[in-house]
Every structure is written in C-alpha cells, then in structure tokens.
Amino acid sequence: SQQGEEDPQALSIQEGENATMNCSYKTSINNLQWYRQNSGRGLVHLILIRSNEREKHSGRLRVTLDTSKKSSSLLITASRAADTASYFCATDAEKNSGYSTLTFGKGTMLLVSP
Amino acid sequence: NAGVTQTPKFRVLKTGQSMTLLCAQDMNHEYMYWYRQDPGMGLRLIHYSVGEGTTAKGEVPDGYNVSRLKKQNFLLGLESAAPSQTSVYFCASSYSPTSGLYNEQFFGPGTRLTVL
C-alpha cells in the first residue's frame, strides 16, 4: 500500500508563480524525500528532510514537515517552464526486517506554462 | 561516472517468454532496488538488496526473481512473462542508512517492457 499520498494529483500554473504540493503519510518515518521525474526519465532526488527537522531550503525549493500531522509540503518558488515534471514524495520507514526502504506516493504532475 | 545504467531500454515479449533486466551502478552503493511504475500507481518496490549476495522481497515480488552476485550489479528476471507485467521498470541504488550517509536513491533511466 502507498505510504505517501500527494495532493493535488495535477497542478497547472504560469511561469513566475509558486507551486505547492502536499504529501501525507501514515506511519512514523526516519526521513521524507522529494523526487522529480521528467517525462520518460528516471527519478531525480531533490531534497531530504529528517524527522527532527521542520523546514529545509534548497535553491527555489522549500520543504516543510509536520510529523504530528504526518504531512509534508514542497514549495517551488518563481516556477519556470523547465520545472514541468512529476513530483513524488517518498517516506523512509524502518521495516520489520530492520532495513529501511522508501515508499513512494503516486505523484503530482506539475505543468508550468510560459 | 555513469551512475546507474539499465539494459535494455525497451523490450517486447510474448506471454510466457523469459528475460533478464540488468542494472549496474558505479557509485559503490550497498543498497539496490527494482521498482515498477504503472500509470496512476506511482512506483512500487519489487525486490531490493542490502548487499552483495542478499536479496529481499518488496511490495510486489510475485512473478519476479532477482540476483546480486556482484556489488555493482542487480538483475531482475521474469521467468514466464504475463501481460500484467507490462510496465516501466526502474533500478535504483543508495548508500546504506547505517553508513551514516543519507539513503537518497539514484535512479536509472528505466526499461519499458511490453508483454503481448
């Protein structure tokens, strides 16, 4: 079953606007990661936030984490057409085996129009 | 560095045929993973490996087998392909979380498999 669920499923904005995507999850996590996927390509890691962090920045990206609500948000500021892609959250939760793996959500498709 | 590479890029199989997908990484990562991506389903973990000679089942392991004979390679096998296995397959690798490094995953470009 999916651990992370992104919202909205699709988002269409104009260049220069901000894009916000949300992710909700169900169980305790070690960290939460955001990935980007351009059409027909593999996923690329964007940013990781640990369970004891509340906010993190990387360039035009801002990620927040609220462990009490089991939710995270990804904000892309001043969007560009090149930001058009699918964005996935992934949660790192320890399995019964003792090893941790990532569980990916279904993604948000972002379209940025010039 | 090539990162994570996958072969082949595309393949069409008939029902019942077998094939092996090859994943290779040159980053000395301990962990390797195989995912499948279907429309509207996101990525689902098929099998993973936490080190050379070890493999473990993920969320959707049925119909697939894997082997990790060398640290840099992770093979995914389909013994008797079914139309339900039509998908895009991604390989990924990462450091072990116990290494003190974060376990961000590095992905290959994917293999698009169609089973007729």
PDB file of C-alpha atoms in Angstrom:
ATOM      1  CA  SER A   1       0.000   0.000   0.000  1.00  0.00           C
ATOM      2  CA  GLN A   2       1.143   3.553  -0.646  1.00  0.00           C
ATOM      3  CA  GLN A   3       2.663   5.294   2.352  1.00  0.00           C
ATOM      4  CA  GLY A   4       2.779   8.772   0.867  1.00  0.00           C
ATOM      5  CA  GLU A   5      -0.102  10.393  -0.970  1.00  0.00           C
ATOM      6  CA  GLU A   6       0.450  13.613  -2.887  1.00  0.00           C
ATOM      7  CA  ASP A   7      -2.089  16.334  -3.357  1.00  0.00           C
ATOM      8  CA  PRO A   8      -3.075  17.656  -5.826  1.00  0.00           C
ATOM      9  CA  GLN A   9      -2.743  14.971  -8.489  1.00  0.00           C
ATOM     10  CA  ALA A  10      -2.169  17.676 -11.103  1.00  0.00           C
ATOM     11  CA  LEU A  11      -1.282  21.350 -10.931  1.00  0.00           C
ATOM     12  CA  SER A  12      -1.172  23.892 -13.754  1.00  0.00           C
ATOM     13  CA  ILE A  13       0.369  27.332 -13.221  1.00  0.00           C
ATOM     14  CA  GLN A  14       2.021  30.180 -15.123  1.00  0.00           C
ATOM     15  CA  GLU A  15       5.733  30.887 -15.135  1.00  0.00           C
ATOM     16  CA  GLY A  16       6.729  33.031 -12.187  1.00  0.00           C
ATOM     17  CA  GLU A  17       4.022  31.677  -9.900  1.00  0.00           C
ATOM     18  CA  ASN A  18       4.708  29.477  -6.883  1.00  0.00           C
ATOM     19  CA  ALA A  19       3.756  25.801  -6.865  1.00  0.00           C
ATOM     20  CA  THR A  20       2.835  23.963  -3.679  1.00  0.00           C
ATOM     21  CA  MET A  21       2.457  20.207  -3.426  1.00  0.00           C
ATOM     22  CA  ASN A  22       1.455  18.296  -0.350  1.00  0.00           C
ATOM     23  CA  CYS A  23       2.210  14.812   0.886  1.00  0.00           C
ATOM     24  CA  SER A  24       0.509  12.849   3.639  1.00  0.00           C
ATOM     25  CA  TYR A  25       1.757   9.591   5.119  1.00  0.00           C
ATOM     26  CA  LYS A  26       0.576   7.049   7.642  1.00  0.00           C
ATOM     27  CA  THR A  27       3.374   5.684   9.810  1.00  0.00           C
ATOM     28  CA  SER A  28       6.404   7.024  11.661  1.00  0.00           C
ATOM     29  CA  ILE A  29       9.319   7.888   9.426  1.00  0.00           C
ATOM     30  CA  ASN A  30      13.081   8.384   9.610  1.00  0.00           C
ATOM     31  CA  ASN A  31      13.069  10.942   6.830  1.00  0.00           C
ATOM     32  CA  LEU A  32      10.964  12.141   3.915  1.00  0.00           C
ATOM     33  CA  GLN A  33      12.349  12.791   0.449  1.00  0.00           C
ATOM     34  CA  TRP A  34      11.078  14.557  -2.649  1.00  0.00           C
ATOM     35  CA  TYR A  35      11.917  13.421  -6.151  1.00  0.00           C
ATOM     36  CA  ARG A  36      11.283  14.822  -9.598  1.00  0.00           C
ATOM     37  CA  GLN A  37      10.615  12.876 -12.783  1.00  0.00           C
ATOM     38  CA  ASN A  38      10.699  14.399 -16.225  1.00  0.00           C
ATOM     39  CA  SER A  39       8.581  12.631 -18.811  1.00  0.00           C
ATOM     40  CA  GLY A  40      10.125   9.332 -19.845  1.00  0.00           C
ATOM     41  CA  ARG A  41      13.095   9.651 -17.494  1.00  0.00           C
ATOM     42  CA  GLY A  42      14.196   8.246 -14.159  1.00  0.00           C
ATOM     43  CA  LEU A  43      13.564   9.979 -10.854  1.00  0.00           C
ATOM     44  CA  VAL A  44      15.987  12.571  -9.543  1.00  0.00           C
ATOM     45  CA  HIS A  45      16.409  13.304  -5.856  1.00  0.00           C
ATOM     46  CA  LEU A  46      15.555  16.890  -4.888  1.00  0.00           C
ATOM     47  CA  ILE A  47      15.667  17.225  -1.128  1.00  0.00           C
ATOM     48  CA  LEU A  48      15.577  15.199   2.082  1.00  0.00           C
ATOM     49  CA  ILE A  49      14.142  16.309   5.398  1.00  0.00           C
ATOM     50  CA  ARG A  50      14.787  14.360   8.577  1.00  0.00           C
ATOM     51  CA  SER A  51      12.055  13.549  11.065  1.00  0.00           C
ATOM     52  CA  ASN A  52      13.501  16.029  13.601  1.00  0.00           C
ATOM     53  CA  GLU A  53      13.549  18.901  11.093  1.00  0.00           C
ATOM     54  CA  ARG A  54      10.608  21.176  10.378  1.00  0.00           C
ATOM     55  CA  GLU A  55      11.773  23.127   7.333  1.00  0.00           C
ATOM     56  CA  LYS A  56      14.524  22.918   4.775  1.00  0.00           C
ATOM     57  CA  HIS A  57      15.547  25.038   1.796  1.00  0.00           C
ATOM     58  CA  SER A  58      17.463  24.264  -1.362  1.00  0.00           C
ATOM     59  CA  GLY A  59      17.574  26.968  -4.018  1.00  0.00           C
ATOM     60  CA  ARG A  60      13.983  27.644  -5.073  1.00  0.00           C
ATOM     61  CA  LEU A  61      12.721  24.659  -3.104  1.00  0.00           C
ATOM     62  CA  ARG A  62      11.263  24.820   0.376  1.00  0.00           C
ATOM     63  CA  VAL A  63      10.133  21.695   2.193  1.00  0.00           C
ATOM     64  CA  THR A  64       8.220  21.556   5.450  1.00  0.00           C
ATOM     65  CA  LEU A  65       7.487  18.563   7.633  1.00  0.00           C
ATOM     66  CA  ASP A  66       4.818  18.260  10.318  1.00  0.00           C
ATOM     67  CA  THR A  67       5.239  14.889  11.999  1.00  0.00           C
ATOM     68  CA  SER A  68       2.241  15.475  14.266  1.00  0.00           C
ATOM     69  CA  LYS A  69       0.014  15.727  11.184  1.00  0.00           C
ATOM     70  CA  LYS A  70       2.098  13.249   9.199  1.00  0.00           C
ATOM     71  CA  SER A  71       2.353  15.661   6.310  1.00  0.00           C
ATOM     72  CA  SER A  72       4.913  17.488   4.213  1.00  0.00           C
ATOM     73  CA  SER A  73       4.774  20.206   1.604  1.00  0.00           C
ATOM     74  CA  LEU A  74       7.061  21.112  -1.274  1.00  0.00           C
ATOM     75  CA  LEU A  75       7.077  24.714  -2.437  1.00  0.00           C
ATOM     76  CA  ILE A  76       8.717  25.700  -5.702  1.00  0.00           C
ATOM     77  CA  THR A  77       9.067  29.466  -5.930  1.00  0.00           C
ATOM     78  CA  ALA A  78       9.157  31.506  -9.138  1.00  0.00           C
ATOM     79  CA  SER A  79       8.341  28.469 -11.299  1.00  0.00           C
ATOM     80  CA  ARG A  80       9.870  28.053 -14.747  1.00  0.00           C
ATOM     81  CA  ALA A  81       8.681  26.075 -17.736  1.00  0.00           C
ATOM     82  CA  ALA A  82      11.604  23.724 -17.080  1.00  0.00           C
ATOM     83  CA  ASP A  83      10.007  22.791 -13.733  1.00  0.00           C
ATOM     84  CA  THR A  84       7.297  20.915 -15.635  1.00  0.00           C
ATOM     85  CA  ALA A  85       7.556  17.356 -14.308  1.00  0.00           C
ATOM     86  CA  SER A  86       6.015  14.889 -11.886  1.00  0.00           C
ATOM     87  CA  TYR A  87       6.968  15.259  -8.247  1.00  0.00           C
ATOM     88  CA  PHE A  88       6.949  12.374  -5.782  1.00  0.00           C
ATOM     89  CA  CYS A  89       7.313  12.235  -2.050  1.00  0.00           C
ATOM     90  CA  ALA A  90       8.950   9.171  -0.556  1.00  0.00           C
ATOM     91  CA  THR A  91       8.991   8.129   3.064  1.00  0.00           C
ATOM     92  CA  ASP A  92      11.783   6.216   4.721  1.00  0.00           C
ATOM     93  CA  ALA A  93      10.350   3.933   7.380  1.00  0.00           C
ATOM     94  CA  GLU A  94      12.080   1.044   9.079  1.00  0.00           C
ATOM     95  CA  LYS A  95      10.659  -2.339   8.147  1.00  0.00           C
ATOM     96  CA  ASN A  96      10.275  -5.354  10.410  1.00  0.00           C
ATOM     97  CA  SER A  97      13.446  -6.712   8.814  1.00  0.00           C
ATOM     98  CA  GLY A  98      15.425  -3.841  10.317  1.00  0.00           C
ATOM     99  CA  TYR A  99      16.228  -2.437   6.890  1.00  0.00           C
ATOM    100  CA  SER A 100      14.634   0.736   5.661  1.00  0.00           C
ATOM    101  CA  THR A 101      13.290   1.268   2.179  1.00  0.00           C
ATOM    102  CA  LEU A 102      11.485   4.160   0.540  1.00  0.00           C
ATOM    103  CA  THR A 103       7.754   4.086  -0.186  1.00  0.00           C
ATOM    104  CA  PHE A 104       6.708   6.433  -2.967  1.00  0.00           C
ATOM    105  CA  GLY A 105       3.438   8.258  -3.443  1.00  0.00           C
ATOM    106  CA  LYS A 106       1.586   8.464  -6.733  1.00  0.00           C
ATOM    107  CA  GLY A 107       2.953  11.887  -7.562  1.00  0.00           C
ATOM    108  CA  THR A 108       1.796  15.363  -8.541  1.00  0.00           C
ATOM    109  CA  MET A 109       2.030  16.351 -12.208  1.00  0.00           C
ATOM    110  CA  LEU A 110       3.120  19.978 -12.475  1.00  0.00           C
ATOM    111  CA  LEU A 111       2.663  21.922 -15.695  1.00  0.00           C
ATOM    112  CA  VAL A 112       4.261  25.348 -15.879  1.00  0.00           C
ATOM    113  CA  SER A 113       3.142  27.371 -18.889  1.00  0.00           C
ATOM    114  CA  PRO A 114       5.296  30.150 -20.365  1.00  0.00           C
TER     115      PRO A 114
ATOM    116  CA  ASN B   1      30.825   8.261 -13.626  1.00  0.00           C
ATOM    117  CA  ALA B   2      27.899   6.641 -15.414  1.00  0.00           C
ATOM    118  CA  GLY B   3      25.757   6.442 -12.264  1.00  0.00           C
ATOM    119  CA  VAL B   4      23.008   3.835 -12.644  1.00  0.00           C
ATOM    120  CA  THR B   5      22.582   2.194 -16.025  1.00  0.00           C
ATOM    121  CA  GLN B   6      19.903  -0.229 -17.219  1.00  0.00           C
ATOM    122  CA  THR B   7      19.762  -2.568 -20.179  1.00  0.00           C
ATOM    123  CA  PRO B   8      17.797  -2.939 -22.309  1.00  0.00           C
ATOM    124  CA  LYS B   9      15.885   0.339 -22.729  1.00  0.00           C
ATOM    125  CA  PHE B  10      12.933  -1.260 -24.495  1.00  0.00           C
ATOM    126  CA  ARG B  11      11.698  -4.808 -24.894  1.00  0.00           C
ATOM    127  CA  VAL B  12       8.633  -6.550 -26.247  1.00  0.00           C
ATOM    128  CA  LEU B  13       7.908 -10.075 -25.051  1.00  0.00           C
ATOM    129  CA  LYS B  14       5.256 -12.626 -25.776  1.00  0.00           C
ATOM    130  CA  THR B  15       3.328 -14.190 -22.917  1.00  0.00           C
ATOM    131  CA  GLY B  16       5.350 -16.994 -21.375  1.00  0.00           C
ATOM    132  CA  GLN B  17       8.757 -15.782 -22.550  1.00  0.00           C
ATOM    133  CA  SER B  18      11.533 -15.051 -20.086  1.00  0.00           C
ATOM    134  CA  MET B  19      14.007 -12.229 -19.862  1.00  0.00           C
ATOM    135  CA  THR B  20      16.526 -10.597 -17.566  1.00  0.00           C
ATOM    136  CA  LEU B  21      16.917  -6.887 -16.926  1.00  0.00           C
ATOM    137  CA  LEU B  22      20.370  -5.735 -15.930  1.00  0.00           C
ATOM    138  CA  CYS B  23      21.164  -2.854 -13.613  1.00  0.00           C
ATOM    139  CA  ALA B  24      24.668  -1.617 -12.946  1.00  0.00           C
ATOM    140  CA  GLN B  25      25.960   1.150 -10.659  1.00  0.00           C
ATOM    141  CA  ASP B  26      29.443   2.567 -10.260  1.00  0.00           C
ATOM    142  CA  MET B  27      28.944   4.503  -7.001  1.00  0.00           C
ATOM    143  CA  ASN B  28      29.870   1.635  -4.655  1.00  0.00           C
ATOM    144  CA  HIS B  29      26.374   1.670  -3.169  1.00  0.00           C
ATOM    145  CA  GLU B  30      25.354  -1.098  -0.809  1.00  0.00           C
ATOM    146  CA  TYR B  31      21.633  -0.963  -1.486  1.00  0.00           C
ATOM    147  CA  MET B  32      19.992  -1.632  -4.836  1.00  0.00           C
ATOM    148  CA  TYR B  33      16.310  -1.696  -5.773  1.00  0.00           C
ATOM    149  CA  TRP B  34      13.934  -2.678  -8.542  1.00  0.00           C
ATOM    150  CA  TYR B  35      10.667  -0.769  -8.983  1.00  0.00           C
ATOM    151  CA  ARG B  36       7.866  -0.878 -11.458  1.00  0.00           C
ATOM    152  CA  GLN B  37       5.916   2.206 -12.458  1.00  0.00           C
ATOM    153  CA  ASP B  38       2.398   1.956 -13.812  1.00  0.00           C
ATOM    154  CA  PRO B  39       0.055   4.823 -14.718  1.00  0.00           C
ATOM    155  CA  GLY B  40      -1.685   6.179 -11.638  1.00  0.00           C
ATOM    156  CA  MET B  41       0.187   3.795  -9.326  1.00  0.00           C
ATOM    157  CA  GLY B  42       3.423   5.593  -8.654  1.00  0.00           C
ATOM    158  CA  LEU B  43       6.499   3.454  -8.020  1.00  0.00           C
ATOM    159  CA  ARG B  44       6.148   0.090  -6.345  1.00  0.00           C
ATOM    160  CA  LEU B  45       9.095  -1.822  -4.938  1.00  0.00           C
ATOM    161  CA  ILE B  46       9.562  -5.297  -6.418  1.00  0.00           C
ATOM    162  CA  HIS B  47      12.743  -6.551  -4.746  1.00  0.00           C
ATOM    163  CA  TYR B  48      15.737  -4.982  -3.124  1.00  0.00           C
ATOM    164  CA  SER B  49      19.213  -5.908  -1.946  1.00  0.00           C
ATOM    165  CA  VAL B  50      21.122  -4.631   1.053  1.00  0.00           C
ATOM    166  CA  GLY B  51      24.440  -6.040  -0.080  1.00  0.00           C
ATOM    167  CA  GLU B  52      26.228  -8.468  -2.355  1.00  0.00           C
ATOM    168  CA  GLY B  53      24.662 -11.905  -2.173  1.00  0.00           C
ATOM    169  CA  THR B  54      21.494 -10.734  -0.381  1.00  0.00           C
ATOM    170  CA  THR B  55      18.007 -10.044  -1.710  1.00  0.00           C
ATOM    171  CA  ALA B  56      14.637  -9.306  -0.139  1.00  0.00           C
ATOM    172  CA  LYS B  57      11.042  -9.013  -1.293  1.00  0.00           C
ATOM    173  CA  GLY B  58       9.356  -5.679  -1.727  1.00  0.00           C
ATOM    174  CA  GLU B  59       5.703  -4.771  -2.152  1.00  0.00           C
ATOM    175  CA  VAL B  60       5.031  -6.643  -5.431  1.00  0.00           C
ATOM    176  CA  PRO B  61       7.542  -9.523  -5.774  1.00  0.00           C
ATOM    177  CA  ASP B  62       5.341 -12.191  -7.386  1.00  0.00           C
ATOM    178  CA  GLY B  63       6.439 -13.255 -10.849  1.00  0.00           C
ATOM    179  CA  TYR B  64       9.942 -11.809 -10.465  1.00  0.00           C
ATOM    180  CA  ASN B  65      13.289 -13.101  -9.248  1.00  0.00           C
ATOM    181  CA  VAL B  66      16.485 -11.205  -8.560  1.00  0.00           C
ATOM    182  CA  SER B  67      20.159 -11.846  -8.005  1.00  0.00           C
ATOM    183  CA  ARG B  68      23.025  -9.750  -6.666  1.00  0.00           C
ATOM    184  CA  LEU B  69      26.174 -11.755  -7.378  1.00  0.00           C
ATOM    185  CA  LYS B  70      28.350  -8.654  -7.639  1.00  0.00           C
ATOM    186  CA  LYS B  71      28.001  -5.478  -5.612  1.00  0.00           C
ATOM    187  CA  GLN B  72      27.664  -3.312  -8.678  1.00  0.00           C
ATOM    188  CA  ASN B  73      25.031  -5.401 -10.483  1.00  0.00           C
ATOM    189  CA  PHE B  74      21.413  -6.246  -9.696  1.00  0.00           C
ATOM    190  CA  LEU B  75      19.479  -8.489 -12.072  1.00  0.00           C
ATOM    191  CA  LEU B  76      15.712  -8.734 -12.379  1.00  0.00           C
ATOM    192  CA  GLY B  77      14.302 -11.843 -14.019  1.00  0.00           C
ATOM    193  CA  LEU B  78      10.896 -12.654 -15.404  1.00  0.00           C
ATOM    194  CA  GLU B  79      10.624 -16.426 -15.793  1.00  0.00           C
ATOM    195  CA  SER B  80       7.260 -16.511 -17.585  1.00  0.00           C
ATOM    196  CA  ALA B  81       6.115 -13.060 -18.635  1.00  0.00           C
ATOM    197  CA  ALA B  82       2.453 -12.073 -18.332  1.00  0.00           C
ATOM    198  CA  PRO B  83       0.607  -9.054 -19.798  1.00  0.00           C
ATOM    199  CA  SER B  84       0.190  -7.749 -16.226  1.00  0.00           C
ATOM    200  CA  GLN B  85       3.951  -7.247 -16.158  1.00  0.00           C
ATOM    201  CA  THR B  86       3.773  -4.633 -18.889  1.00  0.00           C
ATOM    202  CA  SER B  87       5.308  -1.643 -17.166  1.00  0.00           C
ATOM    203  CA  VAL B  88       8.289   0.657 -16.904  1.00  0.00           C
ATOM    204  CA  TYR B  89      10.975  -0.822 -14.672  1.00  0.00           C
ATOM    205  CA  PHE B  90      13.398   1.350 -12.746  1.00  0.00           C
ATOM    206  CA  CYS B  91      16.519   0.341 -10.923  1.00  0.00           C
ATOM    207  CA  ALA B  92      17.947   2.486  -8.146  1.00  0.00           C
ATOM    208  CA  SER B  93      20.829   2.386  -5.702  1.00  0.00           C
ATOM    209  CA  SER B  94      21.745   4.095  -2.449  1.00  0.00           C
ATOM    210  CA  TYR B  95      24.159   4.076   0.436  1.00  0.00           C
ATOM    211  CA  SER B  96      23.155   2.002   3.413  1.00  0.00           C
ATOM    212  CA  PRO B  97      21.345   4.054   6.063  1.00  0.00           C
ATOM    213  CA  THR B  98      23.729   2.568   8.621  1.00  0.00           C
ATOM    214  CA  SER B  99      26.688   4.070   6.775  1.00  0.00           C
ATOM    215  CA  GLY B 100      25.944   7.458   8.293  1.00  0.00           C
ATOM    216  CA  LEU B 101      25.091   8.784   4.865  1.00  0.00           C
ATOM    217  CA  TYR B 102      21.601   9.581   3.762  1.00  0.00           C
ATOM    218  CA  ASN B 103      19.788   6.981   1.727  1.00  0.00           C
ATOM    219  CA  GLU B 104      18.743   9.144  -1.188  1.00  0.00           C
ATOM    220  CA  GLN B 105      18.249   6.921  -4.180  1.00  0.00           C
ATOM    221  CA  PHE B 106      19.862   7.299  -7.577  1.00  0.00           C
ATOM    222  CA  PHE B 107      17.736   6.044 -10.438  1.00  0.00           C
ATOM    223  CA  GLY B 108      18.484   4.536 -13.801  1.00  0.00           C
ATOM    224  CA  PRO B 109      16.723   5.696 -16.987  1.00  0.00           C
ATOM    225  CA  GLY B 110      14.216   2.845 -16.971  1.00  0.00           C
ATOM    226  CA  THR B 111      13.275  -0.122 -19.150  1.00  0.00           C
ATOM    227  CA  ARG B 112       9.954  -0.043 -20.965  1.00  0.00           C
ATOM    228  CA  LEU B 113       8.616  -3.599 -21.174  1.00  0.00           C
ATOM    229  CA  THR B 114       5.570  -4.677 -23.124  1.00  0.00           C
ATOM    230  CA  VAL B 115       4.192  -8.205 -22.796  1.00  0.00           C
ATOM    231  CA  LEU B 116       1.807  -9.230 -25.544  1.00  0.00           C
TER     232      LEU B 116
END
